[in-house]
Short mmCIF file of C-alpha atoms in Angstrom, two decimals:
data_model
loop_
_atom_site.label_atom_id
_atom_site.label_comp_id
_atom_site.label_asym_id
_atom_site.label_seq_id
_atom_site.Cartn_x
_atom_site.Cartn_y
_atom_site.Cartn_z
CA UNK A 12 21.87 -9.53 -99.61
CA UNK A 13 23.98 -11.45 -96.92
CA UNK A 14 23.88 -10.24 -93.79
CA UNK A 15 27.21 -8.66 -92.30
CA UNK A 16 29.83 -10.55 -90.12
CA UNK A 17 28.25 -8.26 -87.02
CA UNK A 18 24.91 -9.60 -87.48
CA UNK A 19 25.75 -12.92 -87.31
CA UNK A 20 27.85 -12.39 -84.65
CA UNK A 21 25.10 -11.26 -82.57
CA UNK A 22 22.66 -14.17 -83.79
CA UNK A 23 25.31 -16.45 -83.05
CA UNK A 24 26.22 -15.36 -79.77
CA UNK A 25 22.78 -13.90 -78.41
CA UNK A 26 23.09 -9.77 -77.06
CA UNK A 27 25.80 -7.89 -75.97
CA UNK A 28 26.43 -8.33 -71.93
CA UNK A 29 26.13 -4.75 -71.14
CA UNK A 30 22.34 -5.12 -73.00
CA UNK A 31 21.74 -8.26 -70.69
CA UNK A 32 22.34 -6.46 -67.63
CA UNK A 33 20.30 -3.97 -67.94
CA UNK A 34 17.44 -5.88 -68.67
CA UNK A 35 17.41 -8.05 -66.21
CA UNK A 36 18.09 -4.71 -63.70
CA UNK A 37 14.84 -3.05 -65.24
CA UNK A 38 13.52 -6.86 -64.95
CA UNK A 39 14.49 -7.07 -60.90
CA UNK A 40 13.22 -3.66 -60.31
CA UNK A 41 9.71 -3.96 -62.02
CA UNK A 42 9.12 -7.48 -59.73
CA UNK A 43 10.26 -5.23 -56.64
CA UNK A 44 7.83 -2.57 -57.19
CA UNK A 45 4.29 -4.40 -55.70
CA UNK A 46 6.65 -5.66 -53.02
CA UNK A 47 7.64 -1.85 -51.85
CA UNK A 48 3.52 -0.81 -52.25
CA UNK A 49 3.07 -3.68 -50.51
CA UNK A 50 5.50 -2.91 -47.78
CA UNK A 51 4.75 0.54 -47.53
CA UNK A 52 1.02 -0.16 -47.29
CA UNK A 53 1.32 -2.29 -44.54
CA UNK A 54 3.75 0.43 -42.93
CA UNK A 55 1.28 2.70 -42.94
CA UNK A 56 -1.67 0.90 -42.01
CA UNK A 57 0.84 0.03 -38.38
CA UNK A 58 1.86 3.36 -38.22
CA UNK A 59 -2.00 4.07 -37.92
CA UNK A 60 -3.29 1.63 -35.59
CA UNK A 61 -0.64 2.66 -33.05
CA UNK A 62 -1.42 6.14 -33.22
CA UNK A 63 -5.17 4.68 -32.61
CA UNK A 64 -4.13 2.87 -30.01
CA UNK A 65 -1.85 5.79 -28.72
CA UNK A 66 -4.46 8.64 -28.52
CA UNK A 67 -7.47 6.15 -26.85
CA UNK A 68 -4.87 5.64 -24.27
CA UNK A 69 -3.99 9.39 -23.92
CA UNK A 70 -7.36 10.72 -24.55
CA UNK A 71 -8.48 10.00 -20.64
CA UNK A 72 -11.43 9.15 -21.60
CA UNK A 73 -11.69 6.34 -18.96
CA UNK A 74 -10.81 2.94 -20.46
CA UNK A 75 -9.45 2.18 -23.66
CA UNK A 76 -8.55 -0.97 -24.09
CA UNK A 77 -7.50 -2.23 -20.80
CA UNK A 78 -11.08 -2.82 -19.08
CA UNK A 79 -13.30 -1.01 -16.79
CA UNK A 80 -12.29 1.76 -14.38
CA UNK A 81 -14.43 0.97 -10.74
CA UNK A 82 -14.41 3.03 -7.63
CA UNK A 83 -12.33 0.65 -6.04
CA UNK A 84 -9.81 1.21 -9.00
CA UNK A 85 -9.67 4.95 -8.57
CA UNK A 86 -9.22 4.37 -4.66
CA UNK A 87 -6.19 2.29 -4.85
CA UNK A 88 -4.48 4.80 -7.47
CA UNK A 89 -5.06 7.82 -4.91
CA UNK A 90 -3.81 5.58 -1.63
CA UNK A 91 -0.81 4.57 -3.84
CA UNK A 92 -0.20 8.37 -4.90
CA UNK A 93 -1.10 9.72 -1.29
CA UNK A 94 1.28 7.21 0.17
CA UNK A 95 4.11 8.32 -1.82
CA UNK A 96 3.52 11.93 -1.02
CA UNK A 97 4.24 11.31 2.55
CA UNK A 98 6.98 8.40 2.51
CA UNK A 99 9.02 9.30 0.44
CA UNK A 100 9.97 12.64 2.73
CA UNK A 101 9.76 10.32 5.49
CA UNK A 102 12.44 8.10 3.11
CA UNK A 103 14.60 10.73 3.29
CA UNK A 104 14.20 11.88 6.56
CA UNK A 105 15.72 8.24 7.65
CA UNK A 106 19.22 9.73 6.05
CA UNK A 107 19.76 12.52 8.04
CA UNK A 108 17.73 11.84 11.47
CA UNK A 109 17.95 8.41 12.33
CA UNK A 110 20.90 6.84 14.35
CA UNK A 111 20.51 3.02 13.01
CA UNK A 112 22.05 2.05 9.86
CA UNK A 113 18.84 -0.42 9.82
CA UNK A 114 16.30 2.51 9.73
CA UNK A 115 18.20 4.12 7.25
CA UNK A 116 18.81 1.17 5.17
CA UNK A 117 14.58 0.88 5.52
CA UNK A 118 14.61 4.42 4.32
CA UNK A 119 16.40 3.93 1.06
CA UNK A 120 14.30 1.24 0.23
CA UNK A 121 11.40 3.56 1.00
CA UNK A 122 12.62 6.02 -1.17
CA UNK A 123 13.62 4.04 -4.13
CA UNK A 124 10.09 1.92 -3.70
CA UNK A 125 8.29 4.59 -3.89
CA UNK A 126 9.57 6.70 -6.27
CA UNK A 127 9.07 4.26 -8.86
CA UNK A 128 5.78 3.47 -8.08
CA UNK A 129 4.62 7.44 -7.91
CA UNK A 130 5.70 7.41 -11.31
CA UNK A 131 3.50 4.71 -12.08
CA UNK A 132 0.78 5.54 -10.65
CA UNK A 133 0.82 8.82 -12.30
CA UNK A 134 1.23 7.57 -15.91
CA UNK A 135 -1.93 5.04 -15.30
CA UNK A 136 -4.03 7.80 -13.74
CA UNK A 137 -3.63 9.86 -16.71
CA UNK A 138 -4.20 6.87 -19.32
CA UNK A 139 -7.38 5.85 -16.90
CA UNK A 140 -8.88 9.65 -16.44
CA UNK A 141 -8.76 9.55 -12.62
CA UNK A 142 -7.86 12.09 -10.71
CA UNK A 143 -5.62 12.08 -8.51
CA UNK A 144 -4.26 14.29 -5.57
CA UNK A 145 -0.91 16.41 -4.92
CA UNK A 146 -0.97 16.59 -1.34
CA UNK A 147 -1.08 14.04 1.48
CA UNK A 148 -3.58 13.23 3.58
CA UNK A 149 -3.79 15.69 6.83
CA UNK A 150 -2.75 12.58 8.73
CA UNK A 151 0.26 11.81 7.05
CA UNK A 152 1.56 15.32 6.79
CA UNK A 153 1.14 15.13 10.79
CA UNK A 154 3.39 12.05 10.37
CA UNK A 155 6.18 13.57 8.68
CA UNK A 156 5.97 16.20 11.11
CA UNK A 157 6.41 14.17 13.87
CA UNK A 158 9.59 12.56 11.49
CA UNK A 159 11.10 16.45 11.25
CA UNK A 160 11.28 16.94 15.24
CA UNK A 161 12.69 13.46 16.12
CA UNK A 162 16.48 12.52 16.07
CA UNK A 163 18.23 9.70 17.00
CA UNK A 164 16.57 6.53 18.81
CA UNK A 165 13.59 8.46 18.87
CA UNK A 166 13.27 8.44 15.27
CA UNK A 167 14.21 5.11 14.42
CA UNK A 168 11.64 3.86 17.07
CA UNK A 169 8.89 6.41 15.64
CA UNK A 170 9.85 6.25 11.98
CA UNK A 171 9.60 1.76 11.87
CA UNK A 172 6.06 1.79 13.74
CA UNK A 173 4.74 4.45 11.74
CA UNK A 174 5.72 3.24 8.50
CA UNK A 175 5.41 -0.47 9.41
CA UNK A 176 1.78 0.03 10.56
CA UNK A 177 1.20 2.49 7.31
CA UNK A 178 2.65 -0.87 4.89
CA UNK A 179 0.23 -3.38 6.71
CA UNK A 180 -2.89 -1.95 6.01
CA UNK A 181 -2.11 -0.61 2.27
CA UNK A 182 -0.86 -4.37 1.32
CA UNK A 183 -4.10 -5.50 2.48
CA UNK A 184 -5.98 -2.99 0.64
CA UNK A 185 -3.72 -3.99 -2.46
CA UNK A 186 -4.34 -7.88 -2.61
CA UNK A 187 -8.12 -6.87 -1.98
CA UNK A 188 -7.93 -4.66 -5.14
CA UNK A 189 -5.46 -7.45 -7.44
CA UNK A 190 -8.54 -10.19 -6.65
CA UNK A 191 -10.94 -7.84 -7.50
CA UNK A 192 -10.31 -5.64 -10.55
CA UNK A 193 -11.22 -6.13 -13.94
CA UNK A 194 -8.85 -3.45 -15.32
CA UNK A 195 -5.10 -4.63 -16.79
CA UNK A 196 -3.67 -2.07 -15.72
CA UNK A 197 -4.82 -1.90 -12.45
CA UNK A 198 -3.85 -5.16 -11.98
CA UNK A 199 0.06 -4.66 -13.03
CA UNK A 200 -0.17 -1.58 -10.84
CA UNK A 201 -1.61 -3.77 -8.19
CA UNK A 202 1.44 -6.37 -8.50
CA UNK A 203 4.10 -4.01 -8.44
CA UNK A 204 2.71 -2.47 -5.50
CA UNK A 205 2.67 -5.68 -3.70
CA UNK A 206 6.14 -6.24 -4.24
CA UNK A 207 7.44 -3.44 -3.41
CA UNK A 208 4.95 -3.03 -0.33
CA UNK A 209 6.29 -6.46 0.99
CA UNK A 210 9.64 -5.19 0.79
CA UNK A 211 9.06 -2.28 2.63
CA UNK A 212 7.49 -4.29 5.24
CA UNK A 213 10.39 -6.68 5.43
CA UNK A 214 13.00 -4.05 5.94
CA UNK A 215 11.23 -2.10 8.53
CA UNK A 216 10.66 -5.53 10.70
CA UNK A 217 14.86 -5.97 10.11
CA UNK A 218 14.99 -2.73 12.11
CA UNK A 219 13.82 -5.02 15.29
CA UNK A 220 12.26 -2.15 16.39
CA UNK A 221 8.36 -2.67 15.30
CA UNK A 222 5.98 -3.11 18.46
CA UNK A 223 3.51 -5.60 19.45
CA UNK A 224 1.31 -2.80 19.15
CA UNK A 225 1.66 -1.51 15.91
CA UNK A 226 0.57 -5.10 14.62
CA UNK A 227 -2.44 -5.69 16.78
CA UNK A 228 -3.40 -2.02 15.51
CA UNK A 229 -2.94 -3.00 11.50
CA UNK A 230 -4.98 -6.55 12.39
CA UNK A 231 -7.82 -4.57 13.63
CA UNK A 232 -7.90 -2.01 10.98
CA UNK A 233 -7.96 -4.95 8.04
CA UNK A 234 -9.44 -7.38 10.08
CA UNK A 235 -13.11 -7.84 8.07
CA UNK A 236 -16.05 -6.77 9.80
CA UNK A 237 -18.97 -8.99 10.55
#
């Protein structure tokens, strides 16, 4: 029996294209299958870790992965909290009571400064498990106090010492804490404190209205005692 003209058609010019292309799609999408598992997989096995990561951070249970927590640590977090509590009010208070642009350009900077690093310090307290306060100390509420009642000269003169002599001694606790810790995150809390701590300082000494006196005062208080 011979075979029909359709038969050797086929023989002579291999399959149909339509038949072709679907083989080699069924072809591309079998070799693509480990590849997704294999993607997928991996996805999944990230998607893990950083929620592991994640809730050992969040869990406040002290350290995770970023070192150990030591009283000096916990210190520094509630100065840099307890120092926003009180200047950034005082930041403010440079807007509307003092009569030098200087002092109020000091107070913006305050403000701004500090703002940033409250936030900080409250996202590393929580990730570290310490505690930290909402209230100034009892001494810096009698600051801003002191802030509310003066206007004018009086202010600016009252409101560069105050804060100027508040800035010395917390940068010196600050580079004693950077040398010091063992935690990470201490130590980029540490460095952004500095910075912005310096610039503070820099803008109140613009005012040209910190006194002899309010340095000799911050060199006693950090001076180291024998």
């Amino acid at each position: 029996m011979r075979p029909n003209r359709s038969s050797r058609r086929v023989s002579k010019r291999g399959l149909p294209p339509r038949v072709v292309a679907t083989a080699v799609a069924a072809l591309l999408v079998l070799a693509a299958i480990p590849v997704l598992i294999s993607l997928q997989s991996g996805s999944s096995q990230a998607d893990e870790g950083g929620s592991a990561t994640v809730n050992s951070r969040d869990s406040g249970s002290g350290t995770g992965n970023v070192g150990p927590v030591a009283e000096v640590d916990e210190e520094f977090l509630v100065k840099v909290r307890q120092a926003g509590l009180w200047e950034i009010p005082a930041g403010r208070l440079a807007q509307t009571n003092a009569s030098s642009e200087a002092v109020k350009r000091a107070g913006l900077h305050l403000l701004e400064g500090h703002v940033k690093l409250d936030q900080l310090v409250r996202e590393d307290a929580k990730i570290l498990g310490v505690k930290i306060p909402n209230e100034a100390t009892e001494e810096q509420q009698e600051w801003v106090r002191q802030l509310e009642q003066a206007h004018g000269k009086e202010f600016d003169r009252l409101f560069a010492n105050l804060l100027r002599s508040s800035h010395g001694k917390i940068f010196a606790t600050i580079g004693e804490v950077r040398a010091a810790t063992q935690n990470d995150l201490i130590r980029r809390h540490a460095r952004q404190a500095n910075q912005t701590v310096l610039d503070h300082m820099e803008v109140l000494e613009d005012t040209g209205l910190v006194e002899p006196e309010t340095f000799e005062e911050v060199e006693e208080a950090v001076a180291p005692s024998e």
